[in-house]
């Protein structure tokens, strides 16, 4: 009951001056108003907390159900059913992408702990999917002979790899490329220029692993991008429809647009980023961020294919899961000063067909 109501009850017929208004000190009125506002605020917080808990319960019920269905799909995919393996893996990949989108859409009401738990589960599921591909589908390995090029480095239309010019270096490099109809990429390369065109990517999952001193150009819109065990590389990628996962990356420069960025075990790496949610780092040191600045001829079309919002970029909104001190910036990441940002990039594009 407010102070004004209590005052009204105190006035009755026995009051010798019933028409006289009781004067209430202003400080008491302000205190009463503040008490009412605080009570209303607590009520709103309680209701919001209840709604968030209900949404979280619904999320995990749906999330776990979909994850179980994907696990069931993968369990039916064996070497004895290789003729159907490609279709099963494609269906599992699509379901996994849909689950990633569901998680992205639910971030706003998940607690940091629940978000981290769901993201770890999803990453484990994506790893299981990749391992299942390796198990039931044969890998194809292609060897491309590297070559030294003077001036601008270009590629012939039939090749996806050439060597970065270096003195006294002329060797063969084996590159592990597409492992299934839904995945492509490069691995086990040293000091090479590696390029994938939009026609090769076609909304596939792209995997880059075990690369050293390479320049990578992904000219198109991948569905997801995995970067693992890379050192001293420059990786530029077109718009990624869903997530980019970076793990064990050292001394690299990355430029990419995506819906979500997860970075683990990464050191001394610069990231030129366009991200529509929030970037997440974990177990990282010396990571720095700046806005995405790379461009190429079909970038606008690839943004359309990816579905990313070009007007929404949270490149400087980074959550460090190893730094929970509220109000104190994480020492594990920084913003690249404007005068130190890279704005022009080497034009390592496929040569014309002339």
mmCIF file of C-alpha atoms in Angstrom:
data_model
loop_
_atom_site.group_PDB
_atom_site.id
_atom_site.type_symbol
_atom_site.label_atom_id
_atom_site.label_comp_id
_atom_site.label_asym_id
_atom_site.label_seq_id
_atom_site.Cartn_x
_atom_site.Cartn_y
_atom_site.Cartn_z
ATOM 1 C CA UNK A 1 0.000 0.000 0.000
ATOM 2 C CA UNK A 2 1.345 3.428 -0.961
ATOM 3 C CA UNK A 3 1.848 6.292 1.463
ATOM 4 C CA UNK A 4 -0.908 8.314 -0.238
ATOM 5 C CA UNK A 5 -3.463 5.523 0.321
ATOM 6 C CA UNK A 6 -2.424 5.127 3.955
ATOM 7 C CA UNK A 7 -2.932 8.858 4.444
ATOM 8 C CA UNK A 8 -6.452 8.668 3.016
ATOM 9 C CA UNK A 9 -7.412 5.933 5.457
ATOM 10 C CA UNK A 10 -6.256 8.030 8.382
ATOM 11 C CA UNK A 11 -8.795 10.763 7.540
ATOM 12 C CA UNK A 12 -12.331 10.080 8.815
ATOM 13 C CA UNK A 13 -15.502 11.672 10.187
ATOM 14 C CA UNK A 14 -13.903 12.136 13.593
ATOM 15 C CA UNK A 15 -11.281 14.446 12.111
ATOM 16 C CA UNK A 16 -11.919 17.916 13.520
ATOM 17 C CA UNK A 17 -10.964 19.405 10.155
ATOM 18 C CA UNK A 18 -12.094 16.864 7.540
ATOM 19 C CA UNK A 19 -11.656 19.352 4.697
ATOM 20 C CA UNK A 20 -8.081 20.170 5.600
ATOM 21 C CA UNK A 21 -5.533 18.431 3.377
ATOM 22 C CA UNK A 22 -2.805 16.573 5.241
ATOM 23 C CA UNK A 23 0.570 17.807 4.053
ATOM 24 C CA UNK A 24 3.107 14.995 3.438
ATOM 25 C CA UNK A 25 6.815 15.847 3.390
ATOM 26 C CA UNK A 26 8.236 15.707 -0.118
ATOM 27 C CA UNK A 27 11.036 13.355 0.907
ATOM 28 C CA UNK A 28 8.464 10.793 2.099
ATOM 29 C CA UNK A 29 6.609 11.007 -1.196
ATOM 30 C CA UNK A 30 9.832 10.478 -3.150
ATOM 31 C CA UNK A 31 10.772 7.543 -0.955
ATOM 32 C CA UNK A 32 7.345 5.985 -1.497
ATOM 33 C CA UNK A 33 7.566 6.454 -5.266
ATOM 34 C CA UNK A 34 11.032 4.897 -5.316
ATOM 35 C CA UNK A 35 9.730 1.909 -3.328
ATOM 36 C CA UNK A 36 6.883 1.372 -5.796
ATOM 37 C CA UNK A 37 9.238 1.590 -8.780
ATOM 38 C CA UNK A 38 11.620 -0.929 -7.216
ATOM 39 C CA UNK A 39 8.743 -3.332 -6.538
ATOM 40 C CA UNK A 40 7.627 -3.006 -10.173
ATOM 41 C CA UNK A 41 11.176 -3.556 -11.407
ATOM 42 C CA UNK A 42 11.561 -6.721 -9.347
ATOM 43 C CA UNK A 43 8.261 -7.990 -10.697
ATOM 44 C CA UNK A 44 9.429 -7.407 -14.302
ATOM 45 C CA UNK A 45 12.772 -9.117 -13.632
ATOM 46 C CA UNK A 46 11.006 -12.112 -12.118
ATOM 47 C CA UNK A 47 8.633 -12.388 -15.079
ATOM 48 C CA UNK A 48 11.490 -12.010 -17.585
ATOM 49 C CA UNK A 49 13.511 -14.663 -15.776
ATOM 50 C CA UNK A 50 10.556 -17.026 -15.852
ATOM 51 C CA UNK A 51 10.080 -16.489 -19.606
ATOM 52 C CA UNK A 52 13.801 -17.021 -20.248
ATOM 53 C CA UNK A 53 13.758 -20.288 -18.281
ATOM 54 C CA UNK A 54 10.737 -21.500 -20.234
ATOM 55 C CA UNK A 55 12.395 -20.579 -23.557
ATOM 56 C CA UNK A 56 15.596 -22.309 -22.462
ATOM 57 C CA UNK A 57 13.694 -25.492 -21.588
ATOM 58 C CA UNK A 58 11.958 -25.485 -24.969
ATOM 59 C CA UNK A 59 15.280 -24.850 -26.719
ATOM 60 C CA UNK A 60 17.085 -27.786 -25.120
ATOM 61 C CA UNK A 61 14.158 -30.133 -25.677
ATOM 62 C CA UNK A 62 14.168 -29.321 -29.394
ATOM 63 C CA UNK A 63 17.968 -29.132 -29.643
ATOM 64 C CA UNK A 64 18.539 -32.518 -28.012
ATOM 65 C CA UNK A 65 15.797 -34.136 -30.076
ATOM 66 C CA UNK A 66 17.336 -32.903 -33.342
ATOM 67 C CA UNK A 67 20.823 -33.900 -32.229
ATOM 68 C CA UNK A 68 19.576 -37.414 -31.429
ATOM 69 C CA UNK A 69 18.004 -37.710 -34.882
ATOM 70 C CA UNK A 70 21.320 -36.719 -36.516
ATOM 71 C CA UNK A 71 23.192 -39.256 -34.370
ATOM 72 C CA UNK A 72 20.698 -41.907 -35.459
ATOM 73 C CA UNK A 73 21.293 -40.996 -39.111
ATOM 74 C CA UNK A 74 25.061 -41.295 -38.708
ATOM 75 C CA UNK A 75 24.733 -44.646 -36.971
ATOM 76 C CA UNK A 76 23.017 -46.085 -40.058
ATOM 77 C CA UNK A 77 25.850 -44.922 -42.310
ATOM 78 C CA UNK A 78 28.526 -47.627 -42.571
ATOM 79 C CA UNK A 79 30.955 -48.962 -45.141
ATOM 80 C CA UNK A 80 28.506 -51.765 -45.949
ATOM 81 C CA UNK A 81 25.963 -49.160 -47.071
ATOM 82 C CA UNK A 82 28.403 -47.056 -49.058
ATOM 83 C CA UNK A 83 26.048 -46.757 -52.021
ATOM 84 C CA UNK A 84 23.637 -44.791 -49.803
ATOM 85 C CA UNK A 85 26.298 -43.097 -47.669
ATOM 86 C CA UNK A 86 26.475 -39.916 -49.744
ATOM 87 C CA UNK A 87 22.716 -39.297 -49.459
ATOM 88 C CA UNK A 88 22.682 -40.028 -45.730
ATOM 89 C CA UNK A 89 25.640 -37.735 -45.090
ATOM 90 C CA UNK A 90 24.048 -34.992 -47.156
ATOM 91 C CA UNK A 91 20.847 -35.252 -45.112
ATOM 92 C CA UNK A 92 22.842 -35.223 -41.859
ATOM 93 C CA UNK A 93 24.792 -32.172 -43.045
ATOM 94 C CA UNK A 94 21.607 -30.264 -43.846
ATOM 95 C CA UNK A 95 20.107 -31.162 -40.466
ATOM 96 C CA UNK A 96 23.304 -30.049 -38.726
ATOM 97 C CA UNK A 97 23.215 -26.718 -40.560
ATOM 98 C CA UNK A 98 19.584 -26.257 -39.534
ATOM 99 C CA UNK A 99 20.523 -27.033 -35.928
ATOM 100 C CA UNK A 100 23.281 -24.402 -36.122
ATOM 101 C CA UNK A 101 20.750 -21.854 -37.388
ATOM 102 C CA UNK A 102 18.361 -22.790 -34.559
ATOM 103 C CA UNK A 103 21.148 -22.191 -32.028
ATOM 104 C CA UNK A 104 22.048 -18.842 -33.605
ATOM 105 C CA UNK A 105 18.415 -17.718 -33.417
ATOM 106 C CA UNK A 106 18.173 -18.753 -29.741
ATOM 107 C CA UNK A 107 21.297 -17.006 -28.436
ATOM 108 C CA UNK A 108 19.402 -14.008 -27.081
ATOM 109 C CA UNK A 109 17.749 -15.899 -24.213
ATOM 110 C CA UNK A 110 20.427 -18.512 -23.414
ATOM 111 C CA UNK A 111 22.751 -17.968 -20.470
ATOM 112 C CA UNK A 112 26.501 -17.942 -21.257
ATOM 113 C CA UNK A 113 26.846 -21.383 -19.648
ATOM 114 C CA UNK A 114 23.959 -22.893 -21.631
ATOM 115 C CA UNK A 115 25.219 -21.268 -24.837
ATOM 116 C CA UNK A 116 28.701 -22.673 -24.332
ATOM 117 C CA UNK A 117 27.247 -26.113 -23.588
ATOM 118 C CA UNK A 118 25.103 -26.109 -26.740
ATOM 119 C CA UNK A 119 27.956 -24.864 -28.923
ATOM 120 C CA UNK A 120 30.283 -27.568 -27.586
ATOM 121 C CA UNK A 121 27.642 -30.206 -28.336
ATOM 122 C CA UNK A 122 27.155 -28.877 -31.846
ATOM 123 C CA UNK A 123 30.893 -28.776 -32.526
ATOM 124 C CA UNK A 124 31.227 -32.395 -31.332
ATOM 125 C CA UNK A 125 28.387 -33.327 -33.680
ATOM 126 C CA UNK A 126 30.104 -31.613 -36.607
ATOM 127 C CA UNK A 127 33.320 -33.454 -35.766
ATOM 128 C CA UNK A 128 31.444 -36.766 -35.735
ATOM 129 C CA UNK A 129 29.955 -35.920 -39.125
ATOM 130 C CA UNK A 130 33.393 -35.156 -40.565
ATOM 131 C CA UNK A 131 34.856 -38.368 -39.115
ATOM 132 C CA UNK A 132 31.971 -40.387 -40.540
ATOM 133 C CA UNK A 133 32.699 -38.972 -44.000
ATOM 134 C CA UNK A 134 36.329 -40.031 -43.661
ATOM 135 C CA UNK A 135 35.225 -43.493 -42.565
ATOM 136 C CA UNK A 136 32.687 -44.402 -45.232
ATOM 137 C CA UNK A 137 33.698 -42.328 -48.263
ATOM 138 C CA UNK A 138 37.073 -42.802 -49.963
ATOM 139 C CA UNK A 139 39.293 -39.755 -50.071
ATOM 140 C CA UNK A 140 40.672 -38.572 -53.346
ATOM 141 C CA UNK A 141 44.092 -37.022 -53.356
ATOM 142 C CA UNK A 142 45.407 -34.877 -56.130
ATOM 143 C CA UNK A 143 49.002 -33.811 -56.660
ATOM 144 C CA UNK A 144 49.633 -30.486 -58.342
ATOM 145 C CA UNK A 145 53.098 -29.477 -59.430
ATOM 146 C CA UNK A 146 54.035 -26.137 -57.999
ATOM 147 C CA UNK A 147 55.648 -23.447 -60.075
ATOM 148 C CA UNK A 148 57.457 -20.186 -59.597
ATOM 149 C CA UNK A 149 55.819 -17.120 -61.092
ATOM 150 C CA UNK A 150 57.279 -13.675 -61.627
ATOM 151 C CA UNK A 151 55.259 -10.598 -60.813
ATOM 152 C CA UNK A 152 51.556 -11.173 -60.114
ATOM 153 C CA UNK A 153 50.735 -14.733 -59.100
ATOM 154 C CA UNK A 154 47.914 -16.213 -61.197
ATOM 155 C CA UNK A 155 46.363 -19.613 -61.773
ATOM 156 C CA UNK A 156 45.267 -21.355 -64.919
ATOM 157 C CA UNK A 157 41.542 -22.215 -65.086
ATOM 158 C CA UNK A 158 42.269 -25.930 -64.633
ATOM 159 C CA UNK A 159 44.397 -25.535 -61.504
ATOM 160 C CA UNK A 160 43.619 -24.629 -57.911
ATOM 161 C CA UNK A 161 47.128 -24.436 -56.517
ATOM 162 C CA UNK A 162 50.444 -22.786 -57.268
ATOM 163 C CA UNK A 163 53.497 -21.985 -55.250
ATOM 164 C CA UNK A 164 54.236 -18.697 -53.531
ATOM 165 C CA UNK A 165 57.384 -17.384 -55.226
ATOM 166 C CA UNK A 166 60.407 -18.401 -53.203
ATOM 167 C CA UNK A 167 64.025 -18.817 -54.246
ATOM 168 C CA UNK A 168 65.323 -22.329 -54.841
ATOM 169 C CA UNK A 169 61.974 -24.034 -54.264
ATOM 170 C CA UNK A 170 60.391 -26.357 -56.823
ATOM 171 C CA UNK A 171 58.631 -29.363 -55.408
ATOM 172 C CA UNK A 172 55.432 -31.395 -55.551
ATOM 173 C CA UNK A 173 52.782 -30.811 -52.947
ATOM 174 C CA UNK A 174 49.999 -33.236 -52.170
ATOM 175 C CA UNK A 175 46.746 -31.536 -51.283
ATOM 176 C CA UNK A 176 43.812 -33.358 -49.770
ATOM 177 C CA UNK A 177 40.809 -31.764 -51.491
ATOM 178 C CA UNK A 178 37.115 -32.704 -51.671
ATOM 179 C CA UNK A 179 36.254 -35.655 -49.436
ATOM 180 C CA UNK A 180 32.546 -35.763 -50.216
ATOM 181 C CA UNK A 181 29.984 -33.993 -52.413
ATOM 182 C CA UNK A 182 29.199 -31.701 -49.462
ATOM 183 C CA UNK A 183 32.757 -30.804 -48.435
ATOM 184 C CA UNK A 184 35.858 -29.394 -50.069
ATOM 185 C CA UNK A 185 39.098 -27.763 -48.998
ATOM 186 C CA UNK A 186 42.866 -28.104 -48.679
ATOM 187 C CA UNK A 187 45.221 -29.795 -46.245
ATOM 188 C CA UNK A 188 48.899 -30.642 -45.786
ATOM 189 C CA UNK A 189 50.316 -27.822 -47.907
ATOM 190 C CA UNK A 190 53.373 -25.624 -47.366
ATOM 191 C CA UNK A 191 54.077 -22.222 -48.955
ATOM 192 C CA UNK A 192 51.388 -22.524 -51.611
ATOM 193 C CA UNK A 193 48.654 -20.342 -53.109
ATOM 194 C CA UNK A 194 45.382 -22.256 -52.731
ATOM 195 C CA UNK A 195 42.233 -21.045 -54.489
ATOM 196 C CA UNK A 196 38.670 -22.307 -54.665
ATOM 197 C CA UNK A 197 36.171 -20.668 -56.992
ATOM 198 C CA UNK A 198 32.460 -20.123 -56.370
ATOM 199 C CA UNK A 199 31.587 -23.064 -58.644
ATOM 200 C CA UNK A 200 33.776 -25.356 -56.553
ATOM 201 C CA UNK A 201 32.441 -24.158 -53.205
ATOM 202 C CA UNK A 202 28.686 -24.019 -53.997
ATOM 203 C CA UNK A 203 27.498 -23.705 -50.355
ATOM 204 C CA UNK A 204 29.602 -26.676 -49.262
ATOM 205 C CA UNK A 205 31.413 -27.155 -45.979
ATOM 206 C CA UNK A 206 35.035 -26.053 -46.442
ATOM 207 C CA UNK A 207 37.886 -27.549 -44.424
ATOM 208 C CA UNK A 208 41.390 -26.044 -44.283
ATOM 209 C CA UNK A 209 43.849 -28.049 -42.194
ATOM 210 C CA UNK A 210 47.585 -28.480 -41.601
ATOM 211 C CA UNK A 211 48.668 -25.522 -43.742
ATOM 212 C CA UNK A 212 51.896 -23.569 -43.255
ATOM 213 C CA UNK A 213 52.886 -20.318 -44.950
ATOM 214 C CA UNK A 214 50.025 -20.525 -47.469
ATOM 215 C CA UNK A 215 47.819 -17.912 -49.100
ATOM 216 C CA UNK A 216 44.244 -19.146 -49.384
ATOM 217 C CA UNK A 217 41.464 -17.520 -51.404
ATOM 218 C CA UNK A 218 37.913 -18.873 -51.161
ATOM 219 C CA UNK A 219 35.954 -17.035 -53.856
ATOM 220 C CA UNK A 220 32.375 -17.971 -53.069
ATOM 221 C CA UNK A 221 29.922 -18.595 -50.238
ATOM 222 C CA UNK A 222 30.648 -21.692 -48.113
ATOM 223 C CA UNK A 223 28.013 -23.151 -45.836
ATOM 224 C CA UNK A 224 30.514 -23.504 -42.996
ATOM 225 C CA UNK A 225 34.279 -23.036 -42.738
ATOM 226 C CA UNK A 226 36.646 -25.061 -40.538
ATOM 227 C CA UNK A 227 40.240 -23.850 -40.092
ATOM 228 C CA UNK A 228 42.466 -26.236 -38.120
ATOM 229 C CA UNK A 229 46.193 -26.473 -37.449
ATOM 230 C CA UNK A 230 47.363 -23.589 -39.628
ATOM 231 C CA UNK A 231 50.453 -21.426 -39.156
ATOM 232 C CA UNK A 232 51.662 -18.211 -40.814
ATOM 233 C CA UNK A 233 48.841 -18.294 -43.388
ATOM 234 C CA UNK A 234 46.726 -15.618 -45.023
ATOM 235 C CA UNK A 235 43.172 -16.893 -45.476
ATOM 236 C CA UNK A 236 40.572 -14.745 -47.242
ATOM 237 C CA UNK A 237 37.054 -16.097 -47.621
ATOM 238 C CA UNK A 238 33.766 -14.977 -49.127
ATOM 239 C CA UNK A 239 30.575 -14.775 -47.005
ATOM 240 C CA UNK A 240 29.960 -17.917 -44.904
ATOM 241 C CA UNK A 241 26.259 -18.660 -44.445
ATOM 242 C CA UNK A 242 26.571 -20.024 -40.920
ATOM 243 C CA UNK A 243 29.657 -20.549 -38.753
ATOM 244 C CA UNK A 244 33.432 -20.335 -38.960
ATOM 245 C CA UNK A 245 35.370 -22.570 -36.573
ATOM 246 C CA UNK A 246 39.059 -21.785 -35.977
ATOM 247 C CA UNK A 247 41.302 -24.077 -33.930
ATOM 248 C CA UNK A 248 45.085 -24.226 -33.433
ATOM 249 C CA UNK A 249 45.841 -21.155 -35.536
ATOM 250 C CA UNK A 250 49.117 -19.257 -35.041
ATOM 251 C CA UNK A 251 50.547 -16.143 -36.678
ATOM 252 C CA UNK A 252 47.829 -15.907 -39.329
ATOM 253 C CA UNK A 253 45.738 -13.236 -41.010
ATOM 254 C CA UNK A 254 42.086 -14.107 -41.626
ATOM 255 C CA UNK A 255 39.443 -12.078 -43.475
ATOM 256 C CA UNK A 256 35.899 -13.401 -43.609
ATOM 257 C CA UNK A 257 32.190 -12.555 -43.219
ATOM 258 C CA UNK A 258 30.022 -15.039 -41.315
ATOM 259 C CA UNK A 259 27.057 -15.428 -39.024
ATOM 260 C CA UNK A 260 29.115 -16.748 -36.116
ATOM 261 C CA UNK A 261 32.846 -17.065 -35.328
ATOM 262 C CA UNK A 262 34.225 -19.563 -32.792
ATOM 263 C CA UNK A 263 37.988 -19.387 -32.207
ATOM 264 C CA UNK A 264 39.931 -21.849 -30.025
ATOM 265 C CA UNK A 265 43.612 -22.277 -29.115
ATOM 266 C CA UNK A 266 44.698 -19.422 -31.368
ATOM 267 C CA UNK A 267 47.648 -17.053 -30.935
ATOM 268 C CA UNK A 268 48.995 -13.907 -32.588
ATOM 269 C CA UNK A 269 46.342 -13.821 -35.295
ATOM 270 C CA UNK A 270 44.634 -10.876 -36.985
ATOM 271 C CA UNK A 271 41.004 -11.274 -38.012
ATOM 272 C CA UNK A 272 39.280 -8.880 -40.431
ATOM 273 C CA UNK A 273 35.705 -9.716 -39.626
ATOM 274 C CA UNK A 274 32.110 -9.185 -40.638
ATOM 275 C CA UNK A 275 29.907 -11.108 -38.194
ATOM 276 C CA UNK A 276 26.170 -10.753 -37.609
ATOM 277 C CA UNK A 277 26.100 -12.294 -34.112
ATOM 278 C CA UNK A 278 29.070 -12.052 -31.708
ATOM 279 C CA UNK A 279 32.540 -13.483 -32.072
ATOM 280 C CA UNK A 280 33.629 -15.994 -29.433
ATOM 281 C CA UNK A 281 37.200 -16.811 -28.400
ATOM 282 C CA UNK A 282 38.404 -19.464 -25.978
ATOM 283 C CA UNK A 283 41.939 -20.374 -24.897
ATOM 284 C CA UNK A 284 43.311 -17.635 -27.178
ATOM 285 C CA UNK A 285 46.065 -15.039 -26.829
ATOM 286 C CA UNK A 286 47.103 -12.087 -28.946
ATOM 287 C CA UNK A 287 44.050 -12.150 -31.225
ATOM 288 C CA UNK A 288 43.131 -8.796 -32.795
ATOM 289 C CA UNK A 289 40.121 -7.671 -34.795
ATOM 290 C CA UNK A 290 39.238 -5.134 -37.494
ATOM 291 C CA UNK A 291 36.347 -4.743 -39.972
ATOM 292 C CA UNK A 292 36.341 -6.967 -43.069
ATOM 293 C CA UNK A 293 38.066 -5.160 -45.952
ATOM 294 C CA UNK A 294 38.753 -7.779 -48.632
ATOM 295 C CA UNK A 295 36.807 -7.503 -51.876
ATOM 296 C CA UNK A 296 36.543 -9.341 -55.185
ATOM 297 C CA UNK A 297 34.353 -9.135 -58.269
ATOM 298 C CA UNK A 298 31.459 -11.360 -57.121
ATOM 299 C CA UNK A 299 31.403 -10.388 -53.454
ATOM 300 C CA UNK A 300 27.966 -8.736 -53.640
ATOM 301 C CA UNK A 301 26.422 -11.805 -55.275
ATOM 302 C CA UNK A 302 28.002 -14.092 -52.688
ATOM 303 C CA UNK A 303 26.600 -11.971 -49.859
ATOM 304 C CA UNK A 304 23.170 -12.484 -51.412
ATOM 305 C CA UNK A 305 23.702 -16.249 -51.599
ATOM 306 C CA UNK A 306 24.877 -16.393 -47.981
ATOM 307 C CA UNK A 307 21.884 -14.494 -46.607
ATOM 308 C CA UNK A 308 24.100 -12.365 -44.340
ATOM 309 C CA UNK A 309 23.025 -8.830 -43.474
ATOM 310 C CA UNK A 310 25.661 -6.468 -44.885
ATOM 311 C CA UNK A 311 24.413 -3.645 -42.659
ATOM 312 C CA UNK A 312 24.925 -5.589 -39.441
ATOM 313 C CA UNK A 313 28.528 -6.093 -38.375
ATOM 314 C CA UNK A 314 29.512 -6.846 -34.767
ATOM 315 C CA UNK A 315 33.216 -7.223 -35.534
ATOM 316 C CA UNK A 316 34.264 -5.571 -32.264
ATOM 317 C CA UNK A 317 31.770 -7.454 -30.046
ATOM 318 C CA UNK A 318 33.892 -10.355 -28.768
ATOM 319 C CA UNK A 319 33.065 -12.754 -25.926
ATOM 320 C CA UNK A 320 36.071 -14.369 -24.233
ATOM 321 C CA UNK A 321 34.965 -17.545 -22.454
ATOM 322 C CA UNK A 322 38.173 -17.458 -20.394
ATOM 323 C CA UNK A 323 37.565 -13.932 -19.102
ATOM 324 C CA UNK A 324 34.548 -13.475 -16.866
ATOM 325 C CA UNK A 325 35.539 -10.263 -15.067
ATOM 326 C CA UNK A 326 32.644 -7.925 -15.747
ATOM 327 C CA UNK A 327 33.614 -4.383 -16.666
ATOM 328 C CA UNK A 328 37.259 -5.253 -17.299
ATOM 329 C CA UNK A 329 38.427 -5.806 -20.906
ATOM 330 C CA UNK A 330 39.876 -9.205 -21.741
ATOM 331 C CA UNK A 331 43.672 -9.149 -22.194
ATOM 332 C CA UNK A 332 43.405 -11.892 -24.815
ATOM 333 C CA UNK A 333 42.093 -9.776 -27.685
ATOM 334 C CA UNK A 334 42.433 -6.226 -28.981
ATOM 335 C CA UNK A 335 41.216 -3.975 -31.782
ATOM 336 C CA UNK A 336 43.695 -3.308 -34.588
ATOM 337 C CA UNK A 337 44.436 0.453 -34.726
ATOM 338 C CA UNK A 338 43.012 2.111 -37.842
ATOM 339 C CA UNK A 339 46.405 3.181 -39.173
ATOM 340 C CA UNK A 340 47.656 -0.398 -38.832
ATOM 341 C CA UNK A 341 44.792 -2.105 -40.661
ATOM 342 C CA UNK A 342 45.277 -3.778 -44.010
ATOM 343 C CA UNK A 343 43.069 -2.304 -46.738
ATOM 344 C CA UNK A 344 44.622 -3.771 -49.906
ATOM 345 C CA UNK A 345 45.329 -7.413 -50.620
ATOM 346 C CA UNK A 346 47.372 -9.327 -53.190
ATOM 347 C CA UNK A 347 45.319 -10.062 -56.296
ATOM 348 C CA UNK A 348 45.772 -13.833 -56.426
ATOM 349 C CA UNK A 349 42.967 -14.663 -58.844
ATOM 350 C CA UNK A 350 42.552 -17.328 -61.513
ATOM 351 C CA UNK A 351 43.895 -16.262 -64.894
ATOM 352 C CA UNK A 352 41.543 -15.618 -67.777
ATOM 353 C CA UNK A 353 40.849 -18.419 -70.245
ATOM 354 C CA UNK A 354 42.421 -16.536 -73.152
#
